C-alpha positions as protocol buffer text, in pm:
chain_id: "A"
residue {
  index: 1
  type: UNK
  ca { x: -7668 y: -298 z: 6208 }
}
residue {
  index: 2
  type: UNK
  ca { x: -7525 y: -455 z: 5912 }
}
residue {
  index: 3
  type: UNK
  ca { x: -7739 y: -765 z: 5784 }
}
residue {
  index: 4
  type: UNK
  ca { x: -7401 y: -960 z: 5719 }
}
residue {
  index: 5
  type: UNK
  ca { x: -7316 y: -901 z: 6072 }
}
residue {
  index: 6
  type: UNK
  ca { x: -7665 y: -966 z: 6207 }
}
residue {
  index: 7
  type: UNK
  ca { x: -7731 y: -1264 z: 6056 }
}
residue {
  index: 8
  type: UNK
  ca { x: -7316 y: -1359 z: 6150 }
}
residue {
  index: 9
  type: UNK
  ca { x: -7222 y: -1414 z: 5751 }
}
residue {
  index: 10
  type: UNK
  ca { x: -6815 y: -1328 z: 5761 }
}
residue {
  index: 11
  type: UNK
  ca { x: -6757 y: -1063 z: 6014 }
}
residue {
  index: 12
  type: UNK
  ca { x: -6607 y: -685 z: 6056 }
}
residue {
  index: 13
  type: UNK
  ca { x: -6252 y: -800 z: 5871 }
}
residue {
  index: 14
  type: UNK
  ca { x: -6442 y: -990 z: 5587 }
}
residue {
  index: 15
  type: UNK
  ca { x: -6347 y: -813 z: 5237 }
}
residue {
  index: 16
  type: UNK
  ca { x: -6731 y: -821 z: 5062 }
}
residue {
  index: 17
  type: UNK
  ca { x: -6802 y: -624 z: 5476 }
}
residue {
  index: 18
  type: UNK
  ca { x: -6511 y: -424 z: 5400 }
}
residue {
  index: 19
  type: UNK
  ca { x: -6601 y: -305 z: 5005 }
}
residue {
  index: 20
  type: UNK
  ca { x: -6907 y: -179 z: 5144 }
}
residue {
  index: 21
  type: UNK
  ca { x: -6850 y: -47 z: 5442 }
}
residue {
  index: 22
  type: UNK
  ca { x: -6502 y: 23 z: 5451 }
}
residue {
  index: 23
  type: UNK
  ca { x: -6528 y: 417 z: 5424 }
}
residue {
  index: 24
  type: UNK
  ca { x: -6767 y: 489 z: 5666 }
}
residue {
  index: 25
  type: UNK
  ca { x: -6547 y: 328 z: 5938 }
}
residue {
  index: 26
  type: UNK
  ca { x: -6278 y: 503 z: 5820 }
}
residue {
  index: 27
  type: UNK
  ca { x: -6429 y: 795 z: 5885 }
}
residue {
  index: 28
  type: UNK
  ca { x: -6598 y: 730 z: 6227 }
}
residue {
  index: 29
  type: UNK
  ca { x: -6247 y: 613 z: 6338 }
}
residue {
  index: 30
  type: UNK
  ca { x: -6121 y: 973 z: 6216 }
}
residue {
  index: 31
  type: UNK
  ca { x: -6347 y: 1091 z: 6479 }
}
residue {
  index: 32
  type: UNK
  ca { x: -6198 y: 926 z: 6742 }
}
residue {
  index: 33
  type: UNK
  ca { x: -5862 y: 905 z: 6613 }
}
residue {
  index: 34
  type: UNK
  ca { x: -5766 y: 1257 z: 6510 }
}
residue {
  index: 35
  type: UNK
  ca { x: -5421 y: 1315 z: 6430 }
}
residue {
  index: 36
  type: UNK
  ca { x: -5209 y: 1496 z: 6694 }
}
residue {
  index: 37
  type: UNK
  ca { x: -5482 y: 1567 z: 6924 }
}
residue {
  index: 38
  type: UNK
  ca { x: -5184 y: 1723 z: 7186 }
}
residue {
  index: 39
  type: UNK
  ca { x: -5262 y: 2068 z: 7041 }
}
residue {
  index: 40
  type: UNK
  ca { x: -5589 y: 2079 z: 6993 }
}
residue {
  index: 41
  type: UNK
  ca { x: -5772 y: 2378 z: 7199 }
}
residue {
  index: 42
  type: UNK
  ca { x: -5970 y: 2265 z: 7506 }
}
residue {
  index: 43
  type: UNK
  ca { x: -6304 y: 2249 z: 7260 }
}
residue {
  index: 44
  type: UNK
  ca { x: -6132 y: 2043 z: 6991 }
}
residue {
  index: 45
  type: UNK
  ca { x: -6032 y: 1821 z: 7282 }
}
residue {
  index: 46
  type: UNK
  ca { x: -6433 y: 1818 z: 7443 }
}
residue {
  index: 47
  type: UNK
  ca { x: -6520 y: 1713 z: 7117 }
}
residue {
  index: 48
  type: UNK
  ca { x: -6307 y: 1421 z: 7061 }
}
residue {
  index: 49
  type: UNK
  ca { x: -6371 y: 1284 z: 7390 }
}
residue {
  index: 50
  type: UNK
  ca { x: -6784 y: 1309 z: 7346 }
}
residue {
  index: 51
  type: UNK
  ca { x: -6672 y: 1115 z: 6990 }
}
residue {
  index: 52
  type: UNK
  ca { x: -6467 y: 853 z: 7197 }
}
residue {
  index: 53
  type: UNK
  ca { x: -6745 y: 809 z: 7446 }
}
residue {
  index: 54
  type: UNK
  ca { x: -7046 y: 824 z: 7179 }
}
residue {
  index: 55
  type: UNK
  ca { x: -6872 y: 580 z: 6901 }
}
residue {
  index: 56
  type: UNK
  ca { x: -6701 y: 300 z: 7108 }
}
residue {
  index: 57
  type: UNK
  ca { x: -7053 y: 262 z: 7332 }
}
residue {
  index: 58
  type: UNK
  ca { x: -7206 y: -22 z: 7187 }
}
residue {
  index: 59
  type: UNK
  ca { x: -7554 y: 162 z: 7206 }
}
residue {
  index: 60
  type: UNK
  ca { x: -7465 y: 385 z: 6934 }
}
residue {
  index: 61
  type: UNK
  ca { x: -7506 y: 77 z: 6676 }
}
residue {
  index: 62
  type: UNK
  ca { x: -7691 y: -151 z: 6866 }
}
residue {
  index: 63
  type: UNK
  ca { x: -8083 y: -158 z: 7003 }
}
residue {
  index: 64
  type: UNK
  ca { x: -8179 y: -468 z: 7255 }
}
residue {
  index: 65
  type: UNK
  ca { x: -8545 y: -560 z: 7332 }
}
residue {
  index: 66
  type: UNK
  ca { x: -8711 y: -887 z: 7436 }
}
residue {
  index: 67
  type: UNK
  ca { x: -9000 y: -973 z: 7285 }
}
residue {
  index: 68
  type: UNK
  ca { x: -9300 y: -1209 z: 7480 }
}
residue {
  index: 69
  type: UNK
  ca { x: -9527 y: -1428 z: 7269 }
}
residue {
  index: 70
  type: UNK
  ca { x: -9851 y: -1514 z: 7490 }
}
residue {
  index: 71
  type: UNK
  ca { x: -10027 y: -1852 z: 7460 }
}
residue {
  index: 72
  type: UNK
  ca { x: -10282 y: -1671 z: 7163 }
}
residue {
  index: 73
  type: UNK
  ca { x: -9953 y: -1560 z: 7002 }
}
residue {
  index: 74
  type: UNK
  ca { x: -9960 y: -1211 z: 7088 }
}
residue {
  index: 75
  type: UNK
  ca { x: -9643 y: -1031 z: 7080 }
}
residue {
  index: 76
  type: UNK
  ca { x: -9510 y: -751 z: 7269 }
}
residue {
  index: 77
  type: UNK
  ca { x: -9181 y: -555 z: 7323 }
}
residue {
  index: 78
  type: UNK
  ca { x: -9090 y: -543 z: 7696 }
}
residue {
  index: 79
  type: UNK
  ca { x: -8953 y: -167 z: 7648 }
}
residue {
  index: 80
  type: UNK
  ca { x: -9314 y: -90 z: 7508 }
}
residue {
  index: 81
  type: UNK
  ca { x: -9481 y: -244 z: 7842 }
}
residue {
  index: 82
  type: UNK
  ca { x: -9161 y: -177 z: 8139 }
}
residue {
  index: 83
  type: UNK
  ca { x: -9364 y: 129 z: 8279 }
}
residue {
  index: 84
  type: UNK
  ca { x: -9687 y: -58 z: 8279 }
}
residue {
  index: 85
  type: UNK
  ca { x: -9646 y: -378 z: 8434 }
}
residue {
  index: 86
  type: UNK
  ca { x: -9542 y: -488 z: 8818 }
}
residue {
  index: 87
  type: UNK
  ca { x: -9221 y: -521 z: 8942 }
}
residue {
  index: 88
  type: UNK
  ca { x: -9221 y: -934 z: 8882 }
}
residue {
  index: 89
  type: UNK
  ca { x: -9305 y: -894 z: 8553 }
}
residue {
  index: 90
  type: UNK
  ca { x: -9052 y: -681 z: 8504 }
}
residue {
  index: 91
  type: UNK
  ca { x: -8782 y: -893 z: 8648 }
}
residue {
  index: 92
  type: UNK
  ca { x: -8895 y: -1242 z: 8492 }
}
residue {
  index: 93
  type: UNK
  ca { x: -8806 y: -1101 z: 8130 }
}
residue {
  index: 94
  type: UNK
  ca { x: -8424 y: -1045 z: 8284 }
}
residue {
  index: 95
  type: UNK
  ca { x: -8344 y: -1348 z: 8448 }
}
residue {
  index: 96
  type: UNK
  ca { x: -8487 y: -1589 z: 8133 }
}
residue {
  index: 97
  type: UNK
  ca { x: -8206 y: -1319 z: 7915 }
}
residue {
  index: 98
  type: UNK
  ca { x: -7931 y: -1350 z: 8207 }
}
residue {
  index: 99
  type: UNK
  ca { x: -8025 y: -1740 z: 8211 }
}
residue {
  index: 100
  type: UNK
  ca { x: -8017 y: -1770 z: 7871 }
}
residue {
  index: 101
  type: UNK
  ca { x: -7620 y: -1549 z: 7839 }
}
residue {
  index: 102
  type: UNK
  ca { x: -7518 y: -1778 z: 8065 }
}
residue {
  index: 103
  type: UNK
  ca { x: -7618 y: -2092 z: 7879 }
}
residue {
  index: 104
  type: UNK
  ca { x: -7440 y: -1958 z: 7578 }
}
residue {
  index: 105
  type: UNK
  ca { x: -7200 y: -1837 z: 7755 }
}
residue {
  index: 106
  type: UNK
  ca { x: -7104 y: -2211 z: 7955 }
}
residue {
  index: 107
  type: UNK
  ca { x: -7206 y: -2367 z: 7571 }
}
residue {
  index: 108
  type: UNK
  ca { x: -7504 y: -2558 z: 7747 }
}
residue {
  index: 109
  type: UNK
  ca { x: -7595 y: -2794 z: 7423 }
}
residue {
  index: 110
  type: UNK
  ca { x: -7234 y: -2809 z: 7300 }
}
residue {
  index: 111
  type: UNK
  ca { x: -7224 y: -3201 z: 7365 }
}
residue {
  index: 112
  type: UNK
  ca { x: -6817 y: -3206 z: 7336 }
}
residue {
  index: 113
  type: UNK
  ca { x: -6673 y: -3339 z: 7657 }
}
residue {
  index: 114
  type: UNK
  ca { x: -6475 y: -3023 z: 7693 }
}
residue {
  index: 115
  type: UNK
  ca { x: -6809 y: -2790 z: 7704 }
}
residue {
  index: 116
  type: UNK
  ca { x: -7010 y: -3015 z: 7907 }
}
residue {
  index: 117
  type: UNK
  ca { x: -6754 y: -3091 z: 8144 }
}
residue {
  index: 118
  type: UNK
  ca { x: -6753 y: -2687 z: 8286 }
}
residue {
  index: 119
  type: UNK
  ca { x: -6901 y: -2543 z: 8626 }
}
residue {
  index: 120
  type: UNK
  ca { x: -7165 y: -2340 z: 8440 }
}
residue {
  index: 121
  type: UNK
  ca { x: -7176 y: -2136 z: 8766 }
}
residue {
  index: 122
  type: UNK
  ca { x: -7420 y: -1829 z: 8787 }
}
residue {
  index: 123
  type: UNK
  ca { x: -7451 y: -1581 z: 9128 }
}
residue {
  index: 124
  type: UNK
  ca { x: -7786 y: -1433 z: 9205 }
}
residue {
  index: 125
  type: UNK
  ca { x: -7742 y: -1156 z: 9529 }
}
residue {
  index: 126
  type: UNK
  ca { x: -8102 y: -1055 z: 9651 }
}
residue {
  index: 127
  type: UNK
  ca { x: -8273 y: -1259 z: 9406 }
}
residue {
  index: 128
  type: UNK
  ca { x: -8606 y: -1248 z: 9288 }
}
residue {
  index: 129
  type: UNK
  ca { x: -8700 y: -1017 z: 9527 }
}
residue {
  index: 130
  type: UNK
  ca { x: -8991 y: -881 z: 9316 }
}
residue {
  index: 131
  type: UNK
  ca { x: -9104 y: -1167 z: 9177 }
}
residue {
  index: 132
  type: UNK
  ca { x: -9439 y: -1411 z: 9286 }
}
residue {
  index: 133
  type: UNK
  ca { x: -9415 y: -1792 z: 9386 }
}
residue {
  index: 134
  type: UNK
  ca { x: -9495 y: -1895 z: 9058 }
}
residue {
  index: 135
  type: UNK
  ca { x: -9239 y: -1664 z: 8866 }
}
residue {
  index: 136
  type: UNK
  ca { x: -8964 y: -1798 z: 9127 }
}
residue {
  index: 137
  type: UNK
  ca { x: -9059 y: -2194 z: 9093 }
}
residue {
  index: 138
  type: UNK
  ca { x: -9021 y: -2146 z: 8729 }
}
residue {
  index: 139
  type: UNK
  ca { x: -8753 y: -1958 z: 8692 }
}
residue {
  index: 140
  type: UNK
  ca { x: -8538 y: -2187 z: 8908 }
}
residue {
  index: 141
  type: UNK
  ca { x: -8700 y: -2507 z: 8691 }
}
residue {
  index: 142
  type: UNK
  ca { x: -8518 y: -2286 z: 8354 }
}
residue {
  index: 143
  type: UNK
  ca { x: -8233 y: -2290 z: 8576 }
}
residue {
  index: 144
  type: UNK
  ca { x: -8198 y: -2672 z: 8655 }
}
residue {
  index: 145
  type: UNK
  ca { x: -8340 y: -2728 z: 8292 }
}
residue {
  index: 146
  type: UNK
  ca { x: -8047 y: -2526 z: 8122 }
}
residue {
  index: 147
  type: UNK
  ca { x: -7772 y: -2746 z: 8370 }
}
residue {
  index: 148
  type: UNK
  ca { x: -7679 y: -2441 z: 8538 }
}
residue {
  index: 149
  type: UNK
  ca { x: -7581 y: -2474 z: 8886 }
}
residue {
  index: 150
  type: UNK
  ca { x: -7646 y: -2141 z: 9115 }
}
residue {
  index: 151
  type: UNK
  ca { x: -7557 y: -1962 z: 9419 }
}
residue {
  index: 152
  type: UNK
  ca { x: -7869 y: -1792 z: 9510 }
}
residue {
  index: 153
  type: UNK
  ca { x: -7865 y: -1563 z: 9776 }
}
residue {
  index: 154
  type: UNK
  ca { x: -8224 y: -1440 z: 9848 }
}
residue {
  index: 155
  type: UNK
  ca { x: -8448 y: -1288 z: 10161 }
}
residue {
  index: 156
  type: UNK
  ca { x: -8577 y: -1539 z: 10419 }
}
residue {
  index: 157
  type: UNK
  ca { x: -8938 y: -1466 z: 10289 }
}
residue {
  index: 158
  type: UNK
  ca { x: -8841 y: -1638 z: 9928 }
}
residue {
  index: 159
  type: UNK
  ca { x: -8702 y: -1969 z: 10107 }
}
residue {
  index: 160
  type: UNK
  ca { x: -9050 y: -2129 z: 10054 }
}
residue {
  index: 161
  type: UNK
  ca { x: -9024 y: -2147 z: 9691 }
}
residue {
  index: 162
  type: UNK
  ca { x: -8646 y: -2193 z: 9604 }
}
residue {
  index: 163
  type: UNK
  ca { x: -8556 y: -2418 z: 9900 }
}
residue {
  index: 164
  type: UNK
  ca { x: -8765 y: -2721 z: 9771 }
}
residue {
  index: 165
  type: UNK
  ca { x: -8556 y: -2697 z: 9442 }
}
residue {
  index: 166
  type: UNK
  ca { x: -8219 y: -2631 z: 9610 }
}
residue {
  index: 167
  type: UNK
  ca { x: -7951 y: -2906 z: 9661 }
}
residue {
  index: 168
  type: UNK
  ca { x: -7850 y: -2758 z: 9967 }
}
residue {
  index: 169
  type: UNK
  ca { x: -7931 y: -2442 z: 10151 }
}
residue {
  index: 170
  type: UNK
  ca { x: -7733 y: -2269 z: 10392 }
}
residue {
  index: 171
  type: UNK
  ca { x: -7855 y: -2000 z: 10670 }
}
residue {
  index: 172
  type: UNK
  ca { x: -7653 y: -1700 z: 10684 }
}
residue {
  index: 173
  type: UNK
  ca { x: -7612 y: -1549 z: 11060 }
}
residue {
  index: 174
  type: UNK
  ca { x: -7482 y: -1251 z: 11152 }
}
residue {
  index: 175
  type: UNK
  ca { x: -7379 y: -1196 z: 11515 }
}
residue {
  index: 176
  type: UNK
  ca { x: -7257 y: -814 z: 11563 }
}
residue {
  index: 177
  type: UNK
  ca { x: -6954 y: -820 z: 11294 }
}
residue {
  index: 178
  type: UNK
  ca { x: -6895 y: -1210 z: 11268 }
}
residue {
  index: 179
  type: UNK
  ca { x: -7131 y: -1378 z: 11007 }
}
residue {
  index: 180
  type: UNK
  ca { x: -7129 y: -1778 z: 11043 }
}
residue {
  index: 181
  type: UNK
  ca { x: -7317 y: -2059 z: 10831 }
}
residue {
  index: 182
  type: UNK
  ca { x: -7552 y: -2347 z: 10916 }
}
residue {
  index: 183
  type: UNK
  ca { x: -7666 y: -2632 z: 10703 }
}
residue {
  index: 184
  type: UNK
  ca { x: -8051 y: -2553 z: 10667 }
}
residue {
  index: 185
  type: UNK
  ca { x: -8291 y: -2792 z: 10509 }
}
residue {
  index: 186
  type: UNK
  ca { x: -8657 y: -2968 z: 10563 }
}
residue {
  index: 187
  type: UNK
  ca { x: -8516 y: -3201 z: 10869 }
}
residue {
  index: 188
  type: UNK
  ca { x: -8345 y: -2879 z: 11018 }
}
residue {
  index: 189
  type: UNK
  ca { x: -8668 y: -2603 z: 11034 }
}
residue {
  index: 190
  type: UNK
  ca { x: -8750 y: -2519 z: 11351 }
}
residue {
  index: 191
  type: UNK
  ca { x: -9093 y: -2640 z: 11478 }
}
């Protein structure tokens, strides 16, 4: 939790990072690196392993929240309100951070030719399945907004909302063990 490394000035190998804070990762690297660990007694060997696990999980240094701003400007931590709110409001919070990976991820407002010229392909299985019409519209619109392009693969009930937004939209059958595909759309819906 470094500020050089938080606010990205040099990096883990730069030498002011390494003046300051080059003897305490010596020493956590001890822990997980002792020397001739083949004869060390079974709890010797319990502990370095709960060291491994406990200083290479990226947990152990780092702390992740998302943080909402309302139209009046109040702000709130979503692990301050997960218990209390529904299940949509719940999931909207992780597809804008999943949307927003994969936009920096694909390098959505690198202009180069080489950036833009990518799939930027993201898989959704079962999604918003908690989420209202409104949440769904939207999301999808920050979708299409951040020029992602998505395989969505969501119960018949949300079809309503995402199928208006879709390019295409395919049915999914399954017969028995065979599954086939049909072209679905507005001129295709069954009276």
């Amino acid at each position: 939790m470094a500020p050089e490394l938080m606010e990205g000035e040099g990096g883990l190998f730069a030498l002011p990072f390494q003046q300051e804070y080059g003897k305490l990762i010596e020493t956590m690297f001890s822990q997980i690196a002792m020397s001739d660990d083949t004869q060390a007694n079974s709890r010797k060997q319990s502990e370095l392993l709960q060291n491994i696990e406990r200083f290479t999980d990226f947990r152990t240094y780092l702390k992740f929240d998302l943080e909402t701003t309302d139209q009046n400007g109040s702000k709130q931590l979503l692990s301050q309100t997960l218990n209390t709110k529904s299940g949509g409001e719940t999931q909207t919070p992780f597809y804008i951070a999943v949307l927003a990976s994969f936009a920096q991820l694909y390098q959505v407002n690198n202009p180069s030719i080489l950036a833009s010229n990518t799939m930027r392909l993201v898989v959704f299985d079962e999604a918003f399945n908690k989420m209202d019409s409104d949440r769904i519209i939207e999301s999808v619109r920050l979708l299409r907004k951040m020029g992602l392009q998505a395989i969505i693969c969501t119960p018949p009930d949300k079809l309503p909302d995402i199928m208006p937004l879709a390019d295409r939209t395919h049915l999914v059958i399954k017969e028995k063990y065979q599954m086939h595909t049909k072209a679905w759309g507005k001129e295709i819906l069954p009276a």
